[in-house]
């Protein structure tokens, strides 16, 4: 499925490739003006009037989508984060939704590392509180997306990811706790958002395969969602289940029972194997049926076609084990984003939805997306030989400055450790 958004490339204002003195001056002026505007929005986040804070958050979301403001945010992210969390705690529904979106965009801009780890540590408790109190559905959907993104970018170990996945699963499949008499039931938009968020985080635990028994309950519940009335819920569940097949979470391996192969252990494993085979057959049959679904009167043709296409791919994948390749042109002839697995496909779809109109800009200029999807940008494609030399010289200077900065930080850390000792 080759899709090309080359026409959008022209509409995104990219940094000019020729680095003449005039352009450097203009670039410096642009950075200074962005810095000034950013400070103004930060000031507005402290205002008592809610509408002023909402306007500032909306403008920041717009700025984070339109530009990759990494250099400007490195020294300001802690201040911004503190105010975003304040808005999530105390703001109106609109303010909470904007603050959640801004927090996720901040993490994507800063990329993997200590800054995004800090964002996750600070934001997660507040986001979990939103999900546990079940407020307005739009607040919950925004909190789910934010939790998924900050964990996806900032988590460094399995336990952190599992904590977020459990909180999301409690929205997908709520059970009555000791204080709650009634089991809450998520409405379709909330359920679809939660399943998508859970699926994104499942993509990050690829190397740590666990035994089939521990996944049986989740996979059984997701397979039931393939029969949900809402199409978005069915499609979100389908993507998550395709990933479960890809990660072989439905496969029963010989080492999944106790080393002493007693009759009881052997019988238990055989039963698990039969259960998982039945589950595979059920999912395969439902996927095929959904790929062939006929459109009734008044059916939304676009979404119906999207569903058929998705479940055709899932059905083929279950049969052959091969995932259809997708290719997306990011810029010029050579900058192509290729997707060759369900893991990458889910990550791509989620980031495209979260970044909205800013996806192309971030795919071009954001190192995080380059690392996730192995995108290599050729910025010298349309340059003259002289311009290429100037550009590469500037790149080398930039790398040298970055290395010097890293060395200074490492020396300061060593100095601090020796002082403490």
mmCIF file of C-alpha atoms in Angstrom:
data_model
loop_
_atom_site.group_PDB
_atom_site.id
_atom_site.type_symbol
_atom_site.label_atom_id
_atom_site.label_comp_id
_atom_site.label_asym_id
_atom_site.label_seq_id
_atom_site.Cartn_x
_atom_site.Cartn_y
_atom_site.Cartn_z
ATOM 1 C CA UNK A 1 0.000 0.000 0.000
ATOM 2 C CA UNK A 2 2.094 2.898 -1.315
ATOM 3 C CA UNK A 3 0.785 6.254 -0.242
ATOM 4 C CA UNK A 4 2.377 9.533 -1.144
ATOM 5 C CA UNK A 5 1.777 12.898 0.443
ATOM 6 C CA UNK A 6 4.242 14.732 -1.726
ATOM 7 C CA UNK A 7 1.734 17.508 -2.361
ATOM 8 C CA UNK A 8 1.752 18.278 1.379
ATOM 9 C CA UNK A 9 5.532 18.656 1.317
ATOM 10 C CA UNK A 10 5.182 21.874 -0.660
ATOM 11 C CA UNK A 11 2.751 23.307 1.889
ATOM 12 C CA UNK A 12 5.114 22.848 4.822
ATOM 13 C CA UNK A 13 7.579 25.686 5.206
ATOM 14 C CA UNK A 14 10.971 23.997 5.599
ATOM 15 C CA UNK A 15 14.287 25.617 6.473
ATOM 16 C CA UNK A 16 15.948 26.737 3.270
ATOM 17 C CA UNK A 17 18.811 24.518 2.222
ATOM 18 C CA UNK A 18 21.139 27.289 1.059
ATOM 19 C CA UNK A 19 22.934 28.846 4.001
ATOM 20 C CA UNK A 20 23.865 32.332 2.843
ATOM 21 C CA UNK A 21 24.570 35.124 5.352
ATOM 22 C CA UNK A 22 21.152 36.628 4.684
ATOM 23 C CA UNK A 23 19.382 33.345 5.433
ATOM 24 C CA UNK A 24 21.407 32.837 8.601
ATOM 25 C CA UNK A 25 20.363 36.321 9.764
ATOM 26 C CA UNK A 26 16.732 35.564 8.996
ATOM 27 C CA UNK A 27 16.964 32.215 10.813
ATOM 28 C CA UNK A 28 18.446 33.938 13.882
ATOM 29 C CA UNK A 29 15.668 36.536 13.849
ATOM 30 C CA UNK A 30 13.063 33.772 13.554
ATOM 31 C CA UNK A 31 14.521 31.900 16.557
ATOM 32 C CA UNK A 32 14.631 35.109 18.613
ATOM 33 C CA UNK A 33 11.021 35.944 17.749
ATOM 34 C CA UNK A 34 9.922 32.367 18.542
ATOM 35 C CA UNK A 35 11.737 32.608 21.870
ATOM 36 C CA UNK A 36 9.960 35.889 22.664
ATOM 37 C CA UNK A 37 6.534 34.489 21.723
ATOM 38 C CA UNK A 38 7.168 31.303 23.732
ATOM 39 C CA UNK A 39 7.974 33.387 26.828
ATOM 40 C CA UNK A 40 4.740 35.326 26.375
ATOM 41 C CA UNK A 41 2.695 32.102 26.273
ATOM 42 C CA UNK A 42 4.506 30.823 29.370
ATOM 43 C CA UNK A 43 3.565 34.061 31.180
ATOM 44 C CA UNK A 44 -0.064 33.583 30.098
ATOM 45 C CA UNK A 45 -0.127 30.091 31.651
ATOM 46 C CA UNK A 46 0.243 31.775 35.083
ATOM 47 C CA UNK A 47 -2.823 33.996 34.561
ATOM 48 C CA UNK A 48 -5.863 33.477 36.811
ATOM 49 C CA UNK A 49 -8.347 33.794 33.969
ATOM 50 C CA UNK A 50 -9.002 30.320 32.508
ATOM 51 C CA UNK A 51 -9.695 31.606 28.987
ATOM 52 C CA UNK A 52 -6.208 33.237 28.890
ATOM 53 C CA UNK A 53 -4.566 29.938 29.872
ATOM 54 C CA UNK A 54 -6.663 28.056 27.295
ATOM 55 C CA UNK A 55 -5.614 30.482 24.542
ATOM 56 C CA UNK A 56 -1.936 30.100 25.521
ATOM 57 C CA UNK A 57 -2.196 26.299 25.560
ATOM 58 C CA UNK A 58 -3.912 26.319 22.150
ATOM 59 C CA UNK A 59 -1.170 28.536 20.729
ATOM 60 C CA UNK A 60 1.551 26.288 22.221
ATOM 61 C CA UNK A 61 -0.057 23.160 20.737
ATOM 62 C CA UNK A 62 -0.113 24.959 17.376
ATOM 63 C CA UNK A 63 3.568 25.973 17.741
ATOM 64 C CA UNK A 64 4.673 22.467 18.809
ATOM 65 C CA UNK A 65 2.949 21.024 15.733
ATOM 66 C CA UNK A 66 4.216 23.679 13.296
ATOM 67 C CA UNK A 67 7.887 23.598 14.376
ATOM 68 C CA UNK A 68 10.311 21.196 16.056
ATOM 69 C CA UNK A 69 11.330 23.615 18.810
ATOM 70 C CA UNK A 70 13.935 21.371 20.477
ATOM 71 C CA UNK A 71 16.611 24.062 20.993
ATOM 72 C CA UNK A 72 14.131 26.543 22.484
ATOM 73 C CA UNK A 73 12.485 24.015 24.802
ATOM 74 C CA UNK A 74 15.574 22.428 26.372
ATOM 75 C CA UNK A 75 15.830 25.206 28.983
ATOM 76 C CA UNK A 76 12.094 25.876 29.349
ATOM 77 C CA UNK A 77 10.482 22.436 29.426
ATOM 78 C CA UNK A 78 10.430 22.134 33.255
ATOM 79 C CA UNK A 79 8.533 25.441 33.576
ATOM 80 C CA UNK A 80 6.108 24.473 30.814
ATOM 81 C CA UNK A 81 5.575 21.000 32.286
ATOM 82 C CA UNK A 82 4.809 22.411 35.723
ATOM 83 C CA UNK A 83 2.115 24.683 34.256
ATOM 84 C CA UNK A 84 0.685 21.937 32.021
ATOM 85 C CA UNK A 85 0.275 19.669 35.058
ATOM 86 C CA UNK A 86 -1.348 22.535 36.950
ATOM 87 C CA UNK A 87 -3.857 22.896 34.106
ATOM 88 C CA UNK A 88 -4.554 19.129 34.109
ATOM 89 C CA UNK A 89 -5.198 19.296 37.873
ATOM 90 C CA UNK A 90 -7.419 22.365 38.025
ATOM 91 C CA UNK A 91 -8.514 23.425 34.555
ATOM 92 C CA UNK A 92 -11.810 23.300 32.679
ATOM 93 C CA UNK A 93 -12.497 20.361 30.343
ATOM 94 C CA UNK A 94 -11.058 22.321 27.409
ATOM 95 C CA UNK A 95 -7.963 23.347 29.399
ATOM 96 C CA UNK A 96 -7.309 19.766 30.562
ATOM 97 C CA UNK A 97 -7.581 18.432 26.993
ATOM 98 C CA UNK A 98 -5.218 21.104 25.627
ATOM 99 C CA UNK A 99 -2.723 20.595 28.477
ATOM 100 C CA UNK A 100 -2.684 16.814 27.895
ATOM 101 C CA UNK A 101 -2.036 17.341 24.184
ATOM 102 C CA UNK A 102 0.683 19.924 24.879
ATOM 103 C CA UNK A 103 2.412 17.577 27.373
ATOM 104 C CA UNK A 104 2.514 14.756 24.814
ATOM 105 C CA UNK A 105 3.851 17.100 22.112
ATOM 106 C CA UNK A 106 6.514 18.361 24.542
ATOM 107 C CA UNK A 107 7.724 14.767 25.077
ATOM 108 C CA UNK A 108 7.765 14.055 21.321
ATOM 109 C CA UNK A 109 9.750 17.279 20.684
ATOM 110 C CA UNK A 110 12.365 16.540 23.376
ATOM 111 C CA UNK A 111 12.687 12.884 22.300
ATOM 112 C CA UNK A 112 13.935 9.903 24.310
ATOM 113 C CA UNK A 113 16.217 10.824 27.214
ATOM 114 C CA UNK A 114 16.264 12.308 30.708
ATOM 115 C CA UNK A 115 13.913 15.223 29.850
ATOM 116 C CA UNK A 116 11.131 12.940 28.623
ATOM 117 C CA UNK A 117 11.747 10.600 31.538
ATOM 118 C CA UNK A 118 11.115 13.592 33.809
ATOM 119 C CA UNK A 119 7.928 14.450 31.889
ATOM 120 C CA UNK A 120 6.685 10.889 32.377
ATOM 121 C CA UNK A 121 7.545 10.849 36.111
ATOM 122 C CA UNK A 122 5.786 14.175 36.716
ATOM 123 C CA UNK A 123 2.756 13.691 34.471
ATOM 124 C CA UNK A 124 1.853 10.025 35.064
ATOM 125 C CA UNK A 125 0.486 10.357 38.639
ATOM 126 C CA UNK A 126 -1.835 13.152 37.517
ATOM 127 C CA UNK A 127 -2.943 11.307 34.369
ATOM 128 C CA UNK A 128 -3.600 8.122 36.381
ATOM 129 C CA UNK A 129 -5.742 10.165 38.775
ATOM 130 C CA UNK A 130 -7.843 11.420 35.846
ATOM 131 C CA UNK A 131 -8.350 7.851 34.590
ATOM 132 C CA UNK A 132 -9.248 6.531 38.043
ATOM 133 C CA UNK A 133 -11.870 9.214 38.769
ATOM 134 C CA UNK A 134 -13.710 8.736 35.436
ATOM 135 C CA UNK A 135 -14.541 12.397 34.703
ATOM 136 C CA UNK A 136 -15.852 13.719 31.364
ATOM 137 C CA UNK A 137 -15.111 11.309 28.449
ATOM 138 C CA UNK A 138 -13.121 13.905 26.487
ATOM 139 C CA UNK A 139 -10.856 14.461 29.522
ATOM 140 C CA UNK A 140 -10.298 10.730 29.786
ATOM 141 C CA UNK A 141 -9.537 10.335 26.077
ATOM 142 C CA UNK A 142 -6.988 13.188 26.262
ATOM 143 C CA UNK A 143 -5.406 11.679 29.401
ATOM 144 C CA UNK A 144 -5.191 8.246 27.702
ATOM 145 C CA UNK A 145 -3.423 9.669 24.652
ATOM 146 C CA UNK A 146 -1.050 11.706 26.824
ATOM 147 C CA UNK A 147 -0.252 8.737 29.101
ATOM 148 C CA UNK A 148 0.447 6.514 26.079
ATOM 149 C CA UNK A 149 2.746 9.091 24.438
ATOM 150 C CA UNK A 150 4.752 10.123 27.538
ATOM 151 C CA UNK A 151 5.245 6.437 28.455
ATOM 152 C CA UNK A 152 6.131 5.505 24.861
ATOM 153 C CA UNK A 153 8.807 8.230 24.717
ATOM 154 C CA UNK A 154 9.978 8.365 28.351
ATOM 155 C CA UNK A 155 9.778 4.845 29.845
ATOM 156 C CA UNK A 156 13.103 3.070 30.286
ATOM 157 C CA UNK A 157 12.029 -0.256 31.760
ATOM 158 C CA UNK A 158 9.238 -2.800 31.446
ATOM 159 C CA UNK A 159 7.735 -2.097 34.891
ATOM 160 C CA UNK A 160 6.994 1.557 33.975
ATOM 161 C CA UNK A 161 5.316 0.515 30.728
ATOM 162 C CA UNK A 162 3.296 -2.189 32.485
ATOM 163 C CA UNK A 163 2.027 0.327 35.060
ATOM 164 C CA UNK A 164 0.625 2.551 32.294
ATOM 165 C CA UNK A 165 -0.751 -0.453 30.383
ATOM 166 C CA UNK A 166 -2.568 -1.669 33.496
ATOM 167 C CA UNK A 167 -4.149 1.774 34.061
ATOM 168 C CA UNK A 168 -5.306 1.810 30.427
ATOM 169 C CA UNK A 169 -6.600 -1.774 30.650
ATOM 170 C CA UNK A 170 -8.676 -0.773 33.694
ATOM 171 C CA UNK A 171 -10.503 1.640 31.357
ATOM 172 C CA UNK A 172 -10.915 -1.014 28.627
ATOM 173 C CA UNK A 173 -12.175 -3.697 31.010
ATOM 174 C CA UNK A 174 -13.202 -2.067 34.328
ATOM 175 C CA UNK A 175 -13.894 -4.310 37.293
ATOM 176 C CA UNK A 176 -15.707 -3.216 40.427
ATOM 177 C CA UNK A 177 -13.176 -2.309 43.111
ATOM 178 C CA UNK A 178 -13.704 -2.279 46.862
ATOM 179 C CA UNK A 179 -15.026 1.315 46.831
ATOM 180 C CA UNK A 180 -17.018 1.070 43.613
ATOM 181 C CA UNK A 181 -20.284 -0.831 43.689
ATOM 182 C CA UNK A 182 -21.069 -0.480 39.979
ATOM 183 C CA UNK A 183 -18.797 -1.531 37.130
ATOM 184 C CA UNK A 184 -18.385 1.410 34.759
ATOM 185 C CA UNK A 185 -18.730 0.741 31.068
ATOM 186 C CA UNK A 186 -16.727 2.898 28.624
ATOM 187 C CA UNK A 187 -18.667 4.357 25.685
ATOM 188 C CA UNK A 188 -17.345 3.515 22.183
ATOM 189 C CA UNK A 189 -15.103 6.593 21.579
ATOM 190 C CA UNK A 190 -13.425 6.131 24.982
ATOM 191 C CA UNK A 191 -13.076 2.365 24.476
ATOM 192 C CA UNK A 192 -11.530 2.779 21.007
ATOM 193 C CA UNK A 193 -9.061 5.383 22.355
ATOM 194 C CA UNK A 194 -8.083 3.111 25.262
ATOM 195 C CA UNK A 195 -7.523 0.052 23.038
ATOM 196 C CA UNK A 196 -5.351 2.134 20.653
ATOM 197 C CA UNK A 197 -3.312 3.557 23.570
ATOM 198 C CA UNK A 198 -2.799 0.057 25.036
ATOM 199 C CA UNK A 199 -1.744 -1.238 21.606
ATOM 200 C CA UNK A 200 0.868 1.530 21.222
ATOM 201 C CA UNK A 201 2.526 0.547 24.510
ATOM 202 C CA UNK A 202 2.377 -3.144 23.600
ATOM 203 C CA UNK A 203 4.648 -2.320 20.625
ATOM 204 C CA UNK A 204 7.431 -1.326 23.051
ATOM 205 C CA UNK A 205 7.692 -4.659 24.880
ATOM 206 C CA UNK A 206 8.655 -6.636 21.794
ATOM 207 C CA UNK A 207 11.828 -8.352 23.074
ATOM 208 C CA UNK A 208 10.252 -9.453 26.342
ATOM 209 C CA UNK A 209 7.932 -12.245 25.251
ATOM 210 C CA UNK A 210 5.891 -13.674 28.093
ATOM 211 C CA UNK A 211 4.046 -16.963 28.355
ATOM 212 C CA UNK A 212 0.717 -17.351 26.548
ATOM 213 C CA UNK A 213 -1.220 -18.010 29.751
ATOM 214 C CA UNK A 214 -0.557 -14.478 31.040
ATOM 215 C CA UNK A 215 -1.962 -12.961 27.819
ATOM 216 C CA UNK A 216 -4.980 -15.260 27.439
ATOM 217 C CA UNK A 217 -7.442 -13.005 29.322
ATOM 218 C CA UNK A 218 -6.466 -9.824 27.435
ATOM 219 C CA UNK A 219 -6.543 -11.512 24.021
ATOM 220 C CA UNK A 220 -9.900 -13.182 24.763
ATOM 221 C CA UNK A 221 -11.408 -9.818 25.727
ATOM 222 C CA UNK A 222 -9.985 -8.082 22.636
ATOM 223 C CA UNK A 223 -11.376 -10.854 20.407
ATOM 224 C CA UNK A 224 -14.842 -10.186 21.872
ATOM 225 C CA UNK A 225 -14.453 -6.514 20.844
ATOM 226 C CA UNK A 226 -14.255 -7.628 17.188
ATOM 227 C CA UNK A 227 -18.006 -8.176 17.533
ATOM 228 C CA UNK A 228 -18.671 -4.716 19.057
ATOM 229 C CA UNK A 229 -21.267 -2.527 17.343
ATOM 230 C CA UNK A 230 -18.883 0.407 16.944
ATOM 231 C CA UNK A 231 -16.568 0.242 13.921
ATOM 232 C CA UNK A 232 -13.736 2.254 15.546
ATOM 233 C CA UNK A 233 -13.696 -0.203 18.480
ATOM 234 C CA UNK A 234 -13.544 -3.186 16.094
ATOM 235 C CA UNK A 235 -10.661 -1.644 14.139
ATOM 236 C CA UNK A 236 -8.650 -0.708 17.261
ATOM 237 C CA UNK A 237 -9.101 -4.250 18.618
ATOM 238 C CA UNK A 238 -8.113 -5.708 15.228
ATOM 239 C CA UNK A 239 -4.818 -3.785 15.150
ATOM 240 C CA UNK A 240 -3.996 -4.819 18.736
ATOM 241 C CA UNK A 241 -4.751 -8.486 17.952
ATOM 242 C CA UNK A 242 -2.614 -8.415 14.777
ATOM 243 C CA UNK A 243 0.252 -7.212 16.993
ATOM 244 C CA UNK A 244 -0.439 -10.061 19.474
ATOM 245 C CA UNK A 245 -0.078 -12.523 16.563
ATOM 246 C CA UNK A 246 3.132 -10.805 15.413
ATOM 247 C CA UNK A 247 4.608 -11.002 18.935
ATOM 248 C CA UNK A 248 3.539 -14.680 19.105
ATOM 249 C CA UNK A 249 1.600 -14.047 22.308
ATOM 250 C CA UNK A 250 -0.918 -16.740 21.309
ATOM 251 C CA UNK A 251 1.796 -19.390 20.821
ATOM 252 C CA UNK A 252 2.377 -21.992 23.519
ATOM 253 C CA UNK A 253 6.076 -22.800 23.950
ATOM 254 C CA UNK A 254 7.562 -25.928 25.512
ATOM 255 C CA UNK A 255 9.184 -24.029 28.404
ATOM 256 C CA UNK A 256 5.969 -22.479 29.688
ATOM 257 C CA UNK A 257 5.327 -25.040 32.417
ATOM 258 C CA UNK A 258 7.391 -26.261 35.339
ATOM 259 C CA UNK A 259 10.596 -28.037 34.410
ATOM 260 C CA UNK A 260 9.341 -31.216 36.082
ATOM 261 C CA UNK A 261 6.984 -32.508 33.425
ATOM 262 C CA UNK A 262 4.292 -34.011 35.624
ATOM 263 C CA UNK A 263 1.021 -35.302 34.159
ATOM 264 C CA UNK A 264 -0.803 -32.348 35.695
ATOM 265 C CA UNK A 265 1.591 -29.827 34.148
ATOM 266 C CA UNK A 266 1.454 -31.606 30.810
ATOM 267 C CA UNK A 267 -2.351 -31.698 30.862
ATOM 268 C CA UNK A 268 -2.507 -28.012 31.790
ATOM 269 C CA UNK A 269 -0.199 -27.109 28.911
ATOM 270 C CA UNK A 270 -2.197 -29.191 26.456
ATOM 271 C CA UNK A 271 -5.373 -27.430 27.589
ATOM 272 C CA UNK A 272 -3.715 -24.012 27.163
ATOM 273 C CA UNK A 273 -2.546 -25.044 23.677
ATOM 274 C CA UNK A 274 -6.094 -26.097 22.704
ATOM 275 C CA UNK A 275 -7.567 -22.879 24.159
ATOM 276 C CA UNK A 276 -5.135 -20.707 22.209
ATOM 277 C CA UNK A 277 -5.720 -22.668 18.975
ATOM 278 C CA UNK A 278 -9.480 -22.123 19.387
ATOM 279 C CA UNK A 279 -8.862 -18.403 20.045
ATOM 280 C CA UNK A 280 -6.677 -18.132 16.932
ATOM 281 C CA UNK A 281 -9.400 -19.792 14.837
ATOM 282 C CA UNK A 282 -12.074 -17.474 16.268
ATOM 283 C CA UNK A 283 -10.013 -14.318 15.572
ATOM 284 C CA UNK A 284 -9.136 -15.538 12.069
ATOM 285 C CA UNK A 285 -12.817 -16.186 11.260
ATOM 286 C CA UNK A 286 -13.968 -12.801 12.618
ATOM 287 C CA UNK A 287 -11.184 -10.960 10.749
ATOM 288 C CA UNK A 288 -12.224 -12.630 7.482
ATOM 289 C CA UNK A 289 -15.910 -11.769 8.048
ATOM 290 C CA UNK A 290 -15.059 -8.110 8.793
ATOM 291 C CA UNK A 291 -12.945 -7.920 5.620
ATOM 292 C CA UNK A 292 -16.006 -9.015 3.619
ATOM 293 C CA UNK A 293 -18.691 -7.004 5.449
ATOM 294 C CA UNK A 294 -21.356 -5.647 3.110
ATOM 295 C CA UNK A 295 -22.394 -2.018 3.447
ATOM 296 C CA UNK A 296 -26.008 -1.595 4.500
ATOM 297 C CA UNK A 297 -28.188 1.385 3.677
ATOM 298 C CA UNK A 298 -26.763 4.586 5.098
ATOM 299 C CA UNK A 299 -23.401 2.928 5.889
ATOM 300 C CA UNK A 300 -20.389 5.226 6.060
ATOM 301 C CA UNK A 301 -18.616 4.053 2.888
ATOM 302 C CA UNK A 302 -15.194 5.557 3.728
ATOM 303 C CA UNK A 303 -14.998 3.939 7.158
ATOM 304 C CA UNK A 304 -16.438 0.683 5.812
ATOM 305 C CA UNK A 305 -13.694 0.543 3.170
ATOM 306 C CA UNK A 306 -11.047 1.315 5.819
ATOM 307 C CA UNK A 307 -12.405 -1.548 7.943
ATOM 308 C CA UNK A 308 -12.437 -3.990 5.016
ATOM 309 C CA UNK A 309 -8.882 -3.016 4.047
ATOM 310 C CA UNK A 310 -7.570 -3.341 7.635
ATOM 311 C CA UNK A 311 -9.164 -6.739 8.251
ATOM 312 C CA UNK A 312 -8.102 -8.023 4.825
ATOM 313 C CA UNK A 313 -4.506 -7.230 5.844
ATOM 314 C CA UNK A 314 -5.036 -8.863 9.264
ATOM 315 C CA UNK A 315 -6.637 -11.947 7.714
ATOM 316 C CA UNK A 316 -3.773 -12.335 5.210
ATOM 317 C CA UNK A 317 -1.201 -11.827 7.975
ATOM 318 C CA UNK A 318 -2.748 -14.546 10.178
ATOM 319 C CA UNK A 319 -2.620 -16.964 7.213
ATOM 320 C CA UNK A 320 0.810 -16.120 5.760
ATOM 321 C CA UNK A 321 2.721 -14.325 8.543
ATOM 322 C CA UNK A 322 3.613 -11.554 6.083
ATOM 323 C CA UNK A 323 2.791 -7.910 6.806
ATOM 324 C CA UNK A 324 2.025 -5.624 3.871
ATOM 325 C CA UNK A 325 4.709 -2.958 3.397
ATOM 326 C CA UNK A 326 3.702 0.702 3.449
ATOM 327 C CA UNK A 327 5.867 3.558 2.187
ATOM 328 C CA UNK A 328 5.445 7.256 2.875
ATOM 329 C CA UNK A 329 7.448 9.939 1.072
ATOM 330 C CA UNK A 330 8.600 12.507 3.617
ATOM 331 C CA UNK A 331 10.651 14.861 1.453
ATOM 332 C CA UNK A 332 12.389 14.850 -1.916
ATOM 333 C CA UNK A 333 13.135 11.604 -3.714
ATOM 334 C CA UNK A 334 15.046 9.711 -1.072
ATOM 335 C CA UNK A 335 13.483 10.446 2.344
ATOM 336 C CA UNK A 336 11.050 7.550 2.618
ATOM 337 C CA UNK A 337 9.409 6.196 5.751
ATOM 338 C CA UNK A 338 8.883 2.437 5.342
ATOM 339 C CA UNK A 339 6.663 0.300 7.545
ATOM 340 C CA UNK A 340 7.153 -3.474 7.363
ATOM 341 C CA UNK A 341 5.519 -4.775 10.567
ATOM 342 C CA UNK A 342 2.363 -4.324 12.634
ATOM 343 C CA UNK A 343 4.508 -2.849 15.394
ATOM 344 C CA UNK A 344 5.727 -0.038 13.104
ATOM 345 C CA UNK A 345 2.285 0.396 11.520
ATOM 346 C CA UNK A 346 0.624 0.936 14.931
ATOM 347 C CA UNK A 347 3.340 3.400 15.984
ATOM 348 C CA UNK A 348 3.035 5.308 12.697
ATOM 349 C CA UNK A 349 -0.771 5.527 12.836
ATOM 350 C CA UNK A 350 -0.760 6.642 16.470
ATOM 351 C CA UNK A 351 1.891 9.337 15.980
ATOM 352 C CA UNK A 352 0.157 10.591 12.817
ATOM 353 C CA UNK A 353 -3.108 10.994 14.700
ATOM 354 C CA UNK A 354 -1.454 12.630 17.725
ATOM 355 C CA UNK A 355 0.694 15.059 15.709
ATOM 356 C CA UNK A 356 -2.159 15.853 13.297
ATOM 357 C CA UNK A 357 -1.127 18.402 10.691
ATOM 358 C CA UNK A 358 2.339 18.556 12.340
ATOM 359 C CA UNK A 359 3.215 14.961 11.433
ATOM 360 C CA UNK A 360 5.038 15.756 8.189
ATOM 361 C CA UNK A 361 7.105 18.533 9.792
ATOM 362 C CA UNK A 362 8.137 16.229 12.645
ATOM 363 C CA UNK A 363 8.860 13.352 10.240
ATOM 364 C CA UNK A 364 11.227 15.718 8.410
ATOM 365 C CA UNK A 365 12.964 17.396 11.368
ATOM 366 C CA UNK A 366 12.405 15.402 14.576
ATOM 367 C CA UNK A 367 15.208 13.022 15.578
ATOM 368 C CA UNK A 368 12.817 10.865 17.619
ATOM 369 C CA UNK A 369 10.786 9.940 14.519
ATOM 370 C CA UNK A 370 13.987 9.437 12.510
ATOM 371 C CA UNK A 371 15.162 6.913 15.127
ATOM 372 C CA UNK A 372 11.814 5.096 15.406
ATOM 373 C CA UNK A 373 11.304 4.699 11.653
ATOM 374 C CA UNK A 374 14.955 4.779 10.475
ATOM 375 C CA UNK A 375 14.327 7.870 8.321
ATOM 376 C CA UNK A 376 17.435 9.361 6.720
ATOM 377 C CA UNK A 377 16.964 12.903 5.452
ATOM 378 C CA UNK A 378 19.080 14.135 2.543
ATOM 379 C CA UNK A 379 19.076 17.891 3.022
ATOM 380 C CA UNK A 380 21.595 18.454 0.220
ATOM 381 C CA UNK A 381 19.471 17.000 -2.593
ATOM 382 C CA UNK A 382 18.734 20.270 -4.439
ATOM 383 C CA UNK A 383 21.912 22.177 -3.505
ATOM 384 C CA UNK A 384 24.795 23.332 -5.671
ATOM 385 C CA UNK A 385 28.271 21.961 -4.851
ATOM 386 C CA UNK A 386 29.173 25.159 -2.957
ATOM 387 C CA UNK A 387 25.969 25.127 -0.948
ATOM 388 C CA UNK A 388 26.569 21.466 -0.038
ATOM 389 C CA UNK A 389 30.051 22.343 1.290
ATOM 390 C CA UNK A 390 28.662 25.221 3.383
ATOM 391 C CA UNK A 391 25.859 23.022 4.711
ATOM 392 C CA UNK A 392 28.160 20.120 5.647
ATOM 393 C CA UNK A 393 30.629 22.486 7.281
ATOM 394 C CA UNK A 394 27.751 23.875 9.388
ATOM 395 C CA UNK A 395 26.673 20.328 10.269
ATOM 396 C CA UNK A 396 30.207 19.445 11.426
ATOM 397 C CA UNK A 397 30.372 22.588 13.591
ATOM 398 C CA UNK A 398 26.988 21.681 15.079
ATOM 399 C CA UNK A 399 28.185 18.159 15.906
ATOM 400 C CA UNK A 400 31.372 19.543 17.495
ATOM 401 C CA UNK A 401 29.352 21.982 19.656
ATOM 402 C CA UNK A 402 27.034 19.176 20.741
ATOM 403 C CA UNK A 403 29.971 16.920 21.681
ATOM 404 C CA UNK A 404 31.604 19.750 23.646
ATOM 405 C CA UNK A 405 28.334 20.378 25.494
ATOM 406 C CA UNK A 406 28.024 16.667 26.340
ATOM 407 C CA UNK A 407 31.629 16.585 27.590
ATOM 408 C CA UNK A 408 31.034 19.647 29.805
ATOM 409 C CA UNK A 409 27.891 18.075 31.268
ATOM 410 C CA UNK A 410 29.747 14.795 31.925
ATOM 411 C CA UNK A 411 32.573 16.706 33.670
ATOM 412 C CA UNK A 412 30.053 18.627 35.795
ATOM 413 C CA UNK A 413 28.352 15.354 36.813
ATOM 414 C CA UNK A 414 31.741 13.851 37.792
ATOM 415 C CA UNK A 415 32.587 16.995 39.733
ATOM 416 C CA UNK A 416 29.255 16.876 41.596
ATOM 417 C CA UNK A 417 29.758 13.190 42.474
ATOM 418 C CA UNK A 418 33.285 13.820 43.820
ATOM 419 C CA UNK A 419 32.031 16.817 45.837
ATOM 420 C CA UNK A 420 29.275 14.695 47.376
ATOM 421 C CA UNK A 421 31.820 12.037 48.338
#
